[in-house]
GROMACS .gro file of C-alpha atoms in nm:
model
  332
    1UNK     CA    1  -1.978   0.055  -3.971
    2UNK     CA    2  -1.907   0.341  -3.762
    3UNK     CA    3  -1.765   0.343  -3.419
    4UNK     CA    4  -2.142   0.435  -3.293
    5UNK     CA    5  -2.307   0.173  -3.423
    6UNK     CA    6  -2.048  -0.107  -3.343
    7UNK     CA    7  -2.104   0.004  -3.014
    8UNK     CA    8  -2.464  -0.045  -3.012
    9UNK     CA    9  -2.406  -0.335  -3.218
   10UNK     CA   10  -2.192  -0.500  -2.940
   11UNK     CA   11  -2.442  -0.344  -2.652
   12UNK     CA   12  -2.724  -0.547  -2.845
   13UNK     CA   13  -2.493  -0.891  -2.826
   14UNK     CA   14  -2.435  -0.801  -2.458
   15UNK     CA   15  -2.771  -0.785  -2.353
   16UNK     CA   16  -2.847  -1.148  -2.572
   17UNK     CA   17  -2.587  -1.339  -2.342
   18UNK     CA   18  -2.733  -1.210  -2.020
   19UNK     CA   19  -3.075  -1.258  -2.122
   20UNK     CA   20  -2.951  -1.639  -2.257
   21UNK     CA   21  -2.743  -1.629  -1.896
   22UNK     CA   22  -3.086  -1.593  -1.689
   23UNK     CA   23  -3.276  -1.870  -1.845
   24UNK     CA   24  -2.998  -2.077  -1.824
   25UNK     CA   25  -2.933  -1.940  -1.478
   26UNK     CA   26  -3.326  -1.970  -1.413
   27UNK     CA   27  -3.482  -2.330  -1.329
   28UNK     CA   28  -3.816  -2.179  -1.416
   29UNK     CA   29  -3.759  -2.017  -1.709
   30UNK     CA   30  -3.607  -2.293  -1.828
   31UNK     CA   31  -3.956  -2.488  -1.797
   32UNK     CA   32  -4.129  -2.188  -1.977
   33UNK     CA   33  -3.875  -2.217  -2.238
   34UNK     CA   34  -3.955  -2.604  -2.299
   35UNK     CA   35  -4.329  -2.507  -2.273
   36UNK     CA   36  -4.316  -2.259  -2.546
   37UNK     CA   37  -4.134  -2.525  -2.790
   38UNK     CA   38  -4.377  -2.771  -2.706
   39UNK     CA   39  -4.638  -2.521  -2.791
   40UNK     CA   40  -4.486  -2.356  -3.112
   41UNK     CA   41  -4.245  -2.678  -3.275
   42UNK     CA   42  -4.636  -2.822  -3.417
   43UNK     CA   43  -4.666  -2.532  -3.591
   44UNK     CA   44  -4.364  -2.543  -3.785
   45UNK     CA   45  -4.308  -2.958  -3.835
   46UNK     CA   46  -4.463  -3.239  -4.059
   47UNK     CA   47  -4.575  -3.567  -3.907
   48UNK     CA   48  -4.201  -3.749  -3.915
   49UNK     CA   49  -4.077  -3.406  -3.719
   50UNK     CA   50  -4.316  -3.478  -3.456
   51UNK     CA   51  -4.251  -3.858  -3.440
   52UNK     CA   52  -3.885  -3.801  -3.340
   53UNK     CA   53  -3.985  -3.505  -3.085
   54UNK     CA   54  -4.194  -3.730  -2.950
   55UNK     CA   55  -3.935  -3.950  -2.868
   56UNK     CA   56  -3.683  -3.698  -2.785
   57UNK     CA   57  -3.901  -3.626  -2.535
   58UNK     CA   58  -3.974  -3.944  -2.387
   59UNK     CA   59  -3.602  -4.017  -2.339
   60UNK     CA   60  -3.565  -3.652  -2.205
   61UNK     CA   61  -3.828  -3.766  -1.979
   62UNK     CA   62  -3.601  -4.095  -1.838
   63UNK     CA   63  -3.258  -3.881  -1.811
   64UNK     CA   64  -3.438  -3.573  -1.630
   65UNK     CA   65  -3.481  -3.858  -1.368
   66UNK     CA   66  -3.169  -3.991  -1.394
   67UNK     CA   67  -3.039  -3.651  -1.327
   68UNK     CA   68  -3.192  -3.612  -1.020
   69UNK     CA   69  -3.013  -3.918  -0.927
   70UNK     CA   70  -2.625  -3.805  -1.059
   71UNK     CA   71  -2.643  -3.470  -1.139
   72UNK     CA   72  -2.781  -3.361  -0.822
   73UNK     CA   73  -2.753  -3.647  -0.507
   74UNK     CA   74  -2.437  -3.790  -0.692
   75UNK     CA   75  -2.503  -4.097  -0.692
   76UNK     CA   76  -2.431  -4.339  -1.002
   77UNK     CA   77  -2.660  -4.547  -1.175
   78UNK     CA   78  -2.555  -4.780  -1.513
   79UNK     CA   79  -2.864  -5.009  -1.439
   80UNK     CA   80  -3.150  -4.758  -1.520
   81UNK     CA   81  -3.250  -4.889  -1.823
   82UNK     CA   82  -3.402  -5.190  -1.578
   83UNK     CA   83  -3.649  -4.925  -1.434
   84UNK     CA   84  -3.745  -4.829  -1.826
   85UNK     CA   85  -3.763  -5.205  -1.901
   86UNK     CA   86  -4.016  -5.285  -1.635
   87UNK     CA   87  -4.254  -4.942  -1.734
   88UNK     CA   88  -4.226  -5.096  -2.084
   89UNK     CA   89  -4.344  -5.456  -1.987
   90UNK     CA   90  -4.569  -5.332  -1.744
   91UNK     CA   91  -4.835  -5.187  -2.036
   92UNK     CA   92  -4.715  -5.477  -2.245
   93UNK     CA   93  -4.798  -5.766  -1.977
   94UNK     CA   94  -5.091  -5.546  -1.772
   95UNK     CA   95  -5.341  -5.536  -2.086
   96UNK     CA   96  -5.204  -5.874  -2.233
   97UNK     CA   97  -5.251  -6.146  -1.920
   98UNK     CA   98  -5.431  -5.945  -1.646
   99UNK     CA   99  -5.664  -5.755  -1.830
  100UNK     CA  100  -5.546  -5.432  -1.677
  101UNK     CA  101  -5.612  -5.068  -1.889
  102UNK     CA  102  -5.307  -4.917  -2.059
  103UNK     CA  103  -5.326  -4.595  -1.874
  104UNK     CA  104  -5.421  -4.742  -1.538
  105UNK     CA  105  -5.090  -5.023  -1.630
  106UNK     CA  106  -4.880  -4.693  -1.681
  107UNK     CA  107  -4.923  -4.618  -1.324
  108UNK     CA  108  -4.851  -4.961  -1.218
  109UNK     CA  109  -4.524  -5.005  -1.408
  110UNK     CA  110  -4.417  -4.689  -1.224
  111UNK     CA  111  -4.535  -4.824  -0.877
  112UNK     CA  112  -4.348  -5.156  -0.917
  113UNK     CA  113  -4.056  -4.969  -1.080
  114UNK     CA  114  -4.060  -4.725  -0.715
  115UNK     CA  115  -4.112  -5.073  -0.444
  116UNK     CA  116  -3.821  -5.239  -0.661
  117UNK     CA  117  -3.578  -4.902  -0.599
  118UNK     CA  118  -3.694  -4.877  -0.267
  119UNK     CA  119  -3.618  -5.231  -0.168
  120UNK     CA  120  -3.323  -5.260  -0.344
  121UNK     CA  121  -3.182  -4.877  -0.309
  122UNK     CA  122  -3.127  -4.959   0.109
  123UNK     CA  123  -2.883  -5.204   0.045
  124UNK     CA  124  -2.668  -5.104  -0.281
  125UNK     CA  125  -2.679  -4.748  -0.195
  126UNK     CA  126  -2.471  -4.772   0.076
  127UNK     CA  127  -2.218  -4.822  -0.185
  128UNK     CA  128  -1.991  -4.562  -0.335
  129UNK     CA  129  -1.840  -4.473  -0.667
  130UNK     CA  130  -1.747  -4.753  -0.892
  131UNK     CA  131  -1.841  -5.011  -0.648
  132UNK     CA  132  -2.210  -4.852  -0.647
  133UNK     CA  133  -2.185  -4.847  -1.076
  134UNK     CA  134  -2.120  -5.241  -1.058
  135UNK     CA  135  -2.422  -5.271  -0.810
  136UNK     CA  136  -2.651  -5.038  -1.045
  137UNK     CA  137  -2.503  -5.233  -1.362
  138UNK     CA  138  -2.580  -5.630  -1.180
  139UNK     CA  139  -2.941  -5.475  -1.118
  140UNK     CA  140  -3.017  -5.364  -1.462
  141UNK     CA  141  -2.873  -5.702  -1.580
  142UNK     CA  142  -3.071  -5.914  -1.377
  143UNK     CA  143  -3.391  -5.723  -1.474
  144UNK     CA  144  -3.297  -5.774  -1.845
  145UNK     CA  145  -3.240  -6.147  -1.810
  146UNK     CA  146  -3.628  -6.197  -1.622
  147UNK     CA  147  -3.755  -6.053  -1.941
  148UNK     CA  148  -3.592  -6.231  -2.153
  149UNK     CA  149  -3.628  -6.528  -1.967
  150UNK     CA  150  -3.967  -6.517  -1.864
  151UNK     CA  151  -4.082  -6.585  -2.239
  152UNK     CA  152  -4.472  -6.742  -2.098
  153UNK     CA  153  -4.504  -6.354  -2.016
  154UNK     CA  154  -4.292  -6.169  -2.179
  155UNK     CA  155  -4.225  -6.327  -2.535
  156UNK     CA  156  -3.893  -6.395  -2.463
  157UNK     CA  157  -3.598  -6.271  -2.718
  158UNK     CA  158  -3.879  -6.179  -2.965
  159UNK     CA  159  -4.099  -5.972  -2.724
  160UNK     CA  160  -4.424  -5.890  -2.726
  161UNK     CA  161  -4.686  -5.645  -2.909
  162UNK     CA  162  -4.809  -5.353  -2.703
  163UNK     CA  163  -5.174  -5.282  -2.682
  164UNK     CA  164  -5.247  -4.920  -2.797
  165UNK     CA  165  -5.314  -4.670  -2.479
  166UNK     CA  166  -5.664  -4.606  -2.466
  167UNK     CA  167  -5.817  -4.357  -2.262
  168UNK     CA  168  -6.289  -4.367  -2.257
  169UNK     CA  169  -6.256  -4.521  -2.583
  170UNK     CA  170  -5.986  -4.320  -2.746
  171UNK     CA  171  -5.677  -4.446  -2.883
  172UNK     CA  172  -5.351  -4.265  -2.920
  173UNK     CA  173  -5.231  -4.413  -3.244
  174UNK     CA  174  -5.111  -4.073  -3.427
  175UNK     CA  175  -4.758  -3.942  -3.397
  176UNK     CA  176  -4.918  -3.608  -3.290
  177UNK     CA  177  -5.088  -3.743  -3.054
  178UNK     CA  178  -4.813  -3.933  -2.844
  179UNK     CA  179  -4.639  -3.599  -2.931
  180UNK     CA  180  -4.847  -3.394  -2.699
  181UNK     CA  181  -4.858  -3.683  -2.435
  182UNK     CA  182  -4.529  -3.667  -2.387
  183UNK     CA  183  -4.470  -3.343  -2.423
  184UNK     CA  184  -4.730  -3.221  -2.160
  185UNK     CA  185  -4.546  -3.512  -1.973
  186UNK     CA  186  -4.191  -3.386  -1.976
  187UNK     CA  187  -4.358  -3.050  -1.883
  188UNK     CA  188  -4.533  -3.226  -1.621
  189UNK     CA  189  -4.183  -3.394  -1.488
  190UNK     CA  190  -3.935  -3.077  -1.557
  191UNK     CA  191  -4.164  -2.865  -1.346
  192UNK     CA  192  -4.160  -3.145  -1.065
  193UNK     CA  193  -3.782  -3.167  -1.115
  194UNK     CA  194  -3.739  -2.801  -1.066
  195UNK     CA  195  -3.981  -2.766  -0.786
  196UNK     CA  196  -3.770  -3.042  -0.582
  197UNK     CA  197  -3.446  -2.888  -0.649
  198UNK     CA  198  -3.514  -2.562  -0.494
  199UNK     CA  199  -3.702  -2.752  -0.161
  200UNK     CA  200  -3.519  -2.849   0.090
  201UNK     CA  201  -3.532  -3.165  -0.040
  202UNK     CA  202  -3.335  -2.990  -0.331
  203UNK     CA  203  -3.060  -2.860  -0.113
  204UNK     CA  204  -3.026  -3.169   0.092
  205UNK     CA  205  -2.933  -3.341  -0.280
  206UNK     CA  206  -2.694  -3.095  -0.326
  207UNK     CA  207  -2.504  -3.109  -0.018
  208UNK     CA  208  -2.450  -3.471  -0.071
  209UNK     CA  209  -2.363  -3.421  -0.412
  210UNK     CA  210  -2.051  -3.246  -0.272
  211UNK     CA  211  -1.992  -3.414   0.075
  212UNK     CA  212  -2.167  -3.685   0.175
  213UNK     CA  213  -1.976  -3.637   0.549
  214UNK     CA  214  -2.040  -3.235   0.554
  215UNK     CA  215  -2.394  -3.267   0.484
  216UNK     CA  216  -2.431  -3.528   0.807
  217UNK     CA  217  -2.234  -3.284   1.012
  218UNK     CA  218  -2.542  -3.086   0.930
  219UNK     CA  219  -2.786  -3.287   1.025
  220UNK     CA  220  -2.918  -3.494   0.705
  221UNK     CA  221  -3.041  -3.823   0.665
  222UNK     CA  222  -2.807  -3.895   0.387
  223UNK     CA  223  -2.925  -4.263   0.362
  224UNK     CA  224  -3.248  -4.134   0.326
  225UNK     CA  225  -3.205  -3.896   0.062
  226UNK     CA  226  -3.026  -4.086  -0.146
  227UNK     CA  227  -3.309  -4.350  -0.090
  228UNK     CA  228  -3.546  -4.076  -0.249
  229UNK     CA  229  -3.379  -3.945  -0.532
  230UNK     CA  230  -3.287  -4.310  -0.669
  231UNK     CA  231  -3.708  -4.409  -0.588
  232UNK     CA  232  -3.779  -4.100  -0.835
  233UNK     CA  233  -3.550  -4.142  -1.094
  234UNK     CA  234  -3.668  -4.503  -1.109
  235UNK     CA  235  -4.056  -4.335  -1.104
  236UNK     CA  236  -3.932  -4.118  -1.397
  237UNK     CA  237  -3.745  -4.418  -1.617
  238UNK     CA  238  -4.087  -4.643  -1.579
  239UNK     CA  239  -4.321  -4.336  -1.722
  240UNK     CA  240  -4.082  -4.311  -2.013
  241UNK     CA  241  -4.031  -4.685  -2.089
  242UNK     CA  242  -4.463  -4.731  -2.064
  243UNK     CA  243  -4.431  -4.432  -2.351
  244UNK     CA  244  -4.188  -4.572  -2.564
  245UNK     CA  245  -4.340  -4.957  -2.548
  246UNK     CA  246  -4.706  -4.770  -2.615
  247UNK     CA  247  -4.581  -4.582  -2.921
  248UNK     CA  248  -4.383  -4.820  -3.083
  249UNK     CA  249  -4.661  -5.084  -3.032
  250UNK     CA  250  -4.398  -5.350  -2.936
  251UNK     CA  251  -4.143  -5.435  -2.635
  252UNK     CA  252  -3.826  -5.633  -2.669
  253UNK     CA  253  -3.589  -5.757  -2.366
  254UNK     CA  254  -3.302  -5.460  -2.569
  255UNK     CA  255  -3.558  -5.248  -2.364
  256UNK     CA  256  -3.405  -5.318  -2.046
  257UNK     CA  257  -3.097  -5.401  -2.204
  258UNK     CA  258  -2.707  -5.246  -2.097
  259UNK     CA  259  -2.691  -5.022  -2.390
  260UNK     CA  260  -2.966  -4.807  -2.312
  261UNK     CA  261  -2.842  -4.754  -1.961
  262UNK     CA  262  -2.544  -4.684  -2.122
  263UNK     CA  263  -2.719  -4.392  -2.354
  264UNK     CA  264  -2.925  -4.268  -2.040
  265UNK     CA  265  -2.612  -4.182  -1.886
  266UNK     CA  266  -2.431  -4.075  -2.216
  267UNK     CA  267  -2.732  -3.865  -2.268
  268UNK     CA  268  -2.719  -3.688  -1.892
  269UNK     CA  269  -2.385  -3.644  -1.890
  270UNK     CA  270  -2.301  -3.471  -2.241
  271UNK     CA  271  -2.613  -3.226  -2.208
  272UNK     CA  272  -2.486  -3.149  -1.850
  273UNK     CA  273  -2.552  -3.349  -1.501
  274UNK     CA  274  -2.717  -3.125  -1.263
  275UNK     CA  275  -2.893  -2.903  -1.534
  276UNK     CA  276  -3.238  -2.986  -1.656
  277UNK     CA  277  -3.213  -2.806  -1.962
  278UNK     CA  278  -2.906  -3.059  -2.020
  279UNK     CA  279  -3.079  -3.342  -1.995
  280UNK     CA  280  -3.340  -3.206  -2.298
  281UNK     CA  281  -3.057  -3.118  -2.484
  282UNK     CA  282  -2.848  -3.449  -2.452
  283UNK     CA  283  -3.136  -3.665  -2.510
  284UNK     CA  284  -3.246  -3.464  -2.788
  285UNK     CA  285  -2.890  -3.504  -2.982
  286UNK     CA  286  -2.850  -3.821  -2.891
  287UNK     CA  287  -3.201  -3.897  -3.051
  288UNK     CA  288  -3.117  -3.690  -3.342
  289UNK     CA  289  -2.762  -3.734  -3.389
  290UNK     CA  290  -2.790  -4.121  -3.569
  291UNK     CA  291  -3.086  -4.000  -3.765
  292UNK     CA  292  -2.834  -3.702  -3.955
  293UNK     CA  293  -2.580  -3.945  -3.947
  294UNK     CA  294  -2.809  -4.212  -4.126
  295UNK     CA  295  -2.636  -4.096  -4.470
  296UNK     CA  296  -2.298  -4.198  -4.379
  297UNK     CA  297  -2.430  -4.560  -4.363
  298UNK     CA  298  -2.134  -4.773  -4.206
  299UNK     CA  299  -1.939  -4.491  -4.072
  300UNK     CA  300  -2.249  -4.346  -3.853
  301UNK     CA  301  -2.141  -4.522  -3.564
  302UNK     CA  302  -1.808  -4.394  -3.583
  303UNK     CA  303  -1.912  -4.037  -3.696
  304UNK     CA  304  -2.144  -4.024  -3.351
  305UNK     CA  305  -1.863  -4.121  -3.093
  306UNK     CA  306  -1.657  -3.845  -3.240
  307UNK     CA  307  -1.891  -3.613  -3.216
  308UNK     CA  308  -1.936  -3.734  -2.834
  309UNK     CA  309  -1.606  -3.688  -2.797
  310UNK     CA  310  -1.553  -3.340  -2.912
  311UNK     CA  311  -1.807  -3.250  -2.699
  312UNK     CA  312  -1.701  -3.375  -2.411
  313UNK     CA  313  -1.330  -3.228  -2.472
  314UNK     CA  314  -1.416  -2.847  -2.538
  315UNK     CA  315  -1.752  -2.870  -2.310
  316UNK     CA  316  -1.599  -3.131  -2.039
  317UNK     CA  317  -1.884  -2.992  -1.833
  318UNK     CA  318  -2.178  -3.119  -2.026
  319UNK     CA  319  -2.282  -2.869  -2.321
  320UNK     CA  320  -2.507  -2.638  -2.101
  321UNK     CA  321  -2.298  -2.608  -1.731
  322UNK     CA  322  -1.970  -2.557  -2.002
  323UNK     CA  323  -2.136  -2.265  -2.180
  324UNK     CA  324  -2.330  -2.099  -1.844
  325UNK     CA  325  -1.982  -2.104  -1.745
  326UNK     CA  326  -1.842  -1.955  -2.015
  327UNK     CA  327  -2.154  -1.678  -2.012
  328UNK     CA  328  -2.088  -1.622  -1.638
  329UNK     CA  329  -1.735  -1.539  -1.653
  330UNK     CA  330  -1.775  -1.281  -1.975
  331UNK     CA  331  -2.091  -1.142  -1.755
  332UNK     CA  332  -1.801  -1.074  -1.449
   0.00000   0.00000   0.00000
């Protein structure tokens, strides 16, 4: 190679990182980006491919919310999967005992899953730090142990089947179709996400996120900000649990249960709190990670907190704030 044309050669990698910098730098272009996979990954994937982007993106659906919550208004939350649990019941119970439509019992799950934040959020969110964690964690508990309780509604232990979502007399039943729902859905919800973030509502977050007593200095309903980003991520775990109970056809009390709040966060925090893009990309390798790790049959558990951990070592970050990073300072 001569000196000309490893120049060029390196001009060519150069221009690559800042055009990867400004979609990672870019809260649009990051939604155009998932659009275009959405659009394309069909193209190129059999039926089981779309299954597990399908739920990729449901759970990437649940932890965009949640990042709202801790990667932007820093505030913590290890009772989420309480908010998923009671979308997930909601079109289990709704079409079961009161006769209510799947779609219309979607939007019902996410309304009772909002009242419960809002009522509860006043109280616990005055809370900080690990004292606020214990609150979130008691919450997410005590939502688990109604469902599992309550077996005259919910099935107890066993759970319940899930009537299919039906929509004028159409069914989703097909992988590809719950693969577009949610798809267009976590479209739908990044482009909200992204749209809040850069309102003042947006900013307000952020000033919390990094001084709760600064940001009243300058004027901002703090309690009430916090009130509203813990109200939407709750909005965004119901959606996602409705989709996951719908497609699998059956709800179980594990729904709602600790170790799913536990991934939610595991998922927002390795793909990077406070980056929307992160929260795609954690859910997605935390959704994909145990199925490539399926081969190593009693070592897969093992195998996956390793991996977590490595990530979380070199990228301590999250895997998309570490590498903008790392792009940024080559850039300067």
């Amino acid at each position: 190679m001569t000196p000309k044309s490893g120049s060029r050669f390196s001009d060519k990698i150069t221009r690559k990182r800042h055009e990867l910098w400004r979609v990672v730098a870019n809260p649009y272009a990051i939604v155009l980006l998932l659009a275009a996979i959405v659009l394309t990954l069909p193209l190129v994937s059999s039926t089981f491919h779309l299954r597990i982007a399908a739920l990729v993106f449901i759970f990437a659906l649940a932890v965009v919310g949640l990042n709202l919550l801790m990667g932007f208004a820093g505030q913590v939350s290890l009772g989420h999967a309480g908010f998923f649990g009671i979308g997930a019941y909601a079109v289990a119970i709704g079409p079961t005992h009161l006769g209510i439509p799947s779609w219309a019992a979607v939007f019902a799950g996410a309304a009772i899953a909002a009242l419960l934040a809002f009522l509860i959020g006043r109280p616990i969110l005055k809370l900080k730090g690990h004292y606020l964690a214990v609150a979130t964690l008691g919450l997410g508990l005590l939502i688990a142990m109604v469902f599992t309780n309550e077996a005259r509604w919910t099935g107890g232990p066993d759970g319940m089947p899930v009537p299919r979502l039906e929509l004028f007399g159409w069914r989703a039943r097909t992988p590809i179709a719950w693969y577009w729902i949610s798809g267009i859905s976590l479209l739908a919800g990044a482009s909200i996400a992204v749209n809040l973030i850069e309102s003042p509502t947006g900013r307000a977050f952020r000033a919390i996120h990094d001084s709760e007593t600064a940001a009243r200095t300058l004027g901002i309903d703090v309690a009430r900000y916090k009130l509203i980003a813990f109200v939407l991520s709750a909005i965004y775990a119901a959606i996602a649990g409705a989709y996951l109970a719908l497609f699998d056809a059956l709800v179980t009390p594990a729904t709602a249960g600790f170790l799913r709040s536990i991934e939610f966060v595991t998922m927002a925090v390795l793909g990077g709190l406070g980056s929307i893009l992160g929260s795609v990309i954690g859910a997605t390798l935390l959704v994909l990670l145990p199925q490539l790790l399926a081969v190593f049959h009693d070592y897969e558990t093992i195998m996956l907190g390793a991996i977590i951990i490595v990530f979380m070592i070199f990228l301590p970050a999250g895997i998309v704030p570490s590498l903008a990073r790392r792009i940024g300072r080559r850039q300067s």
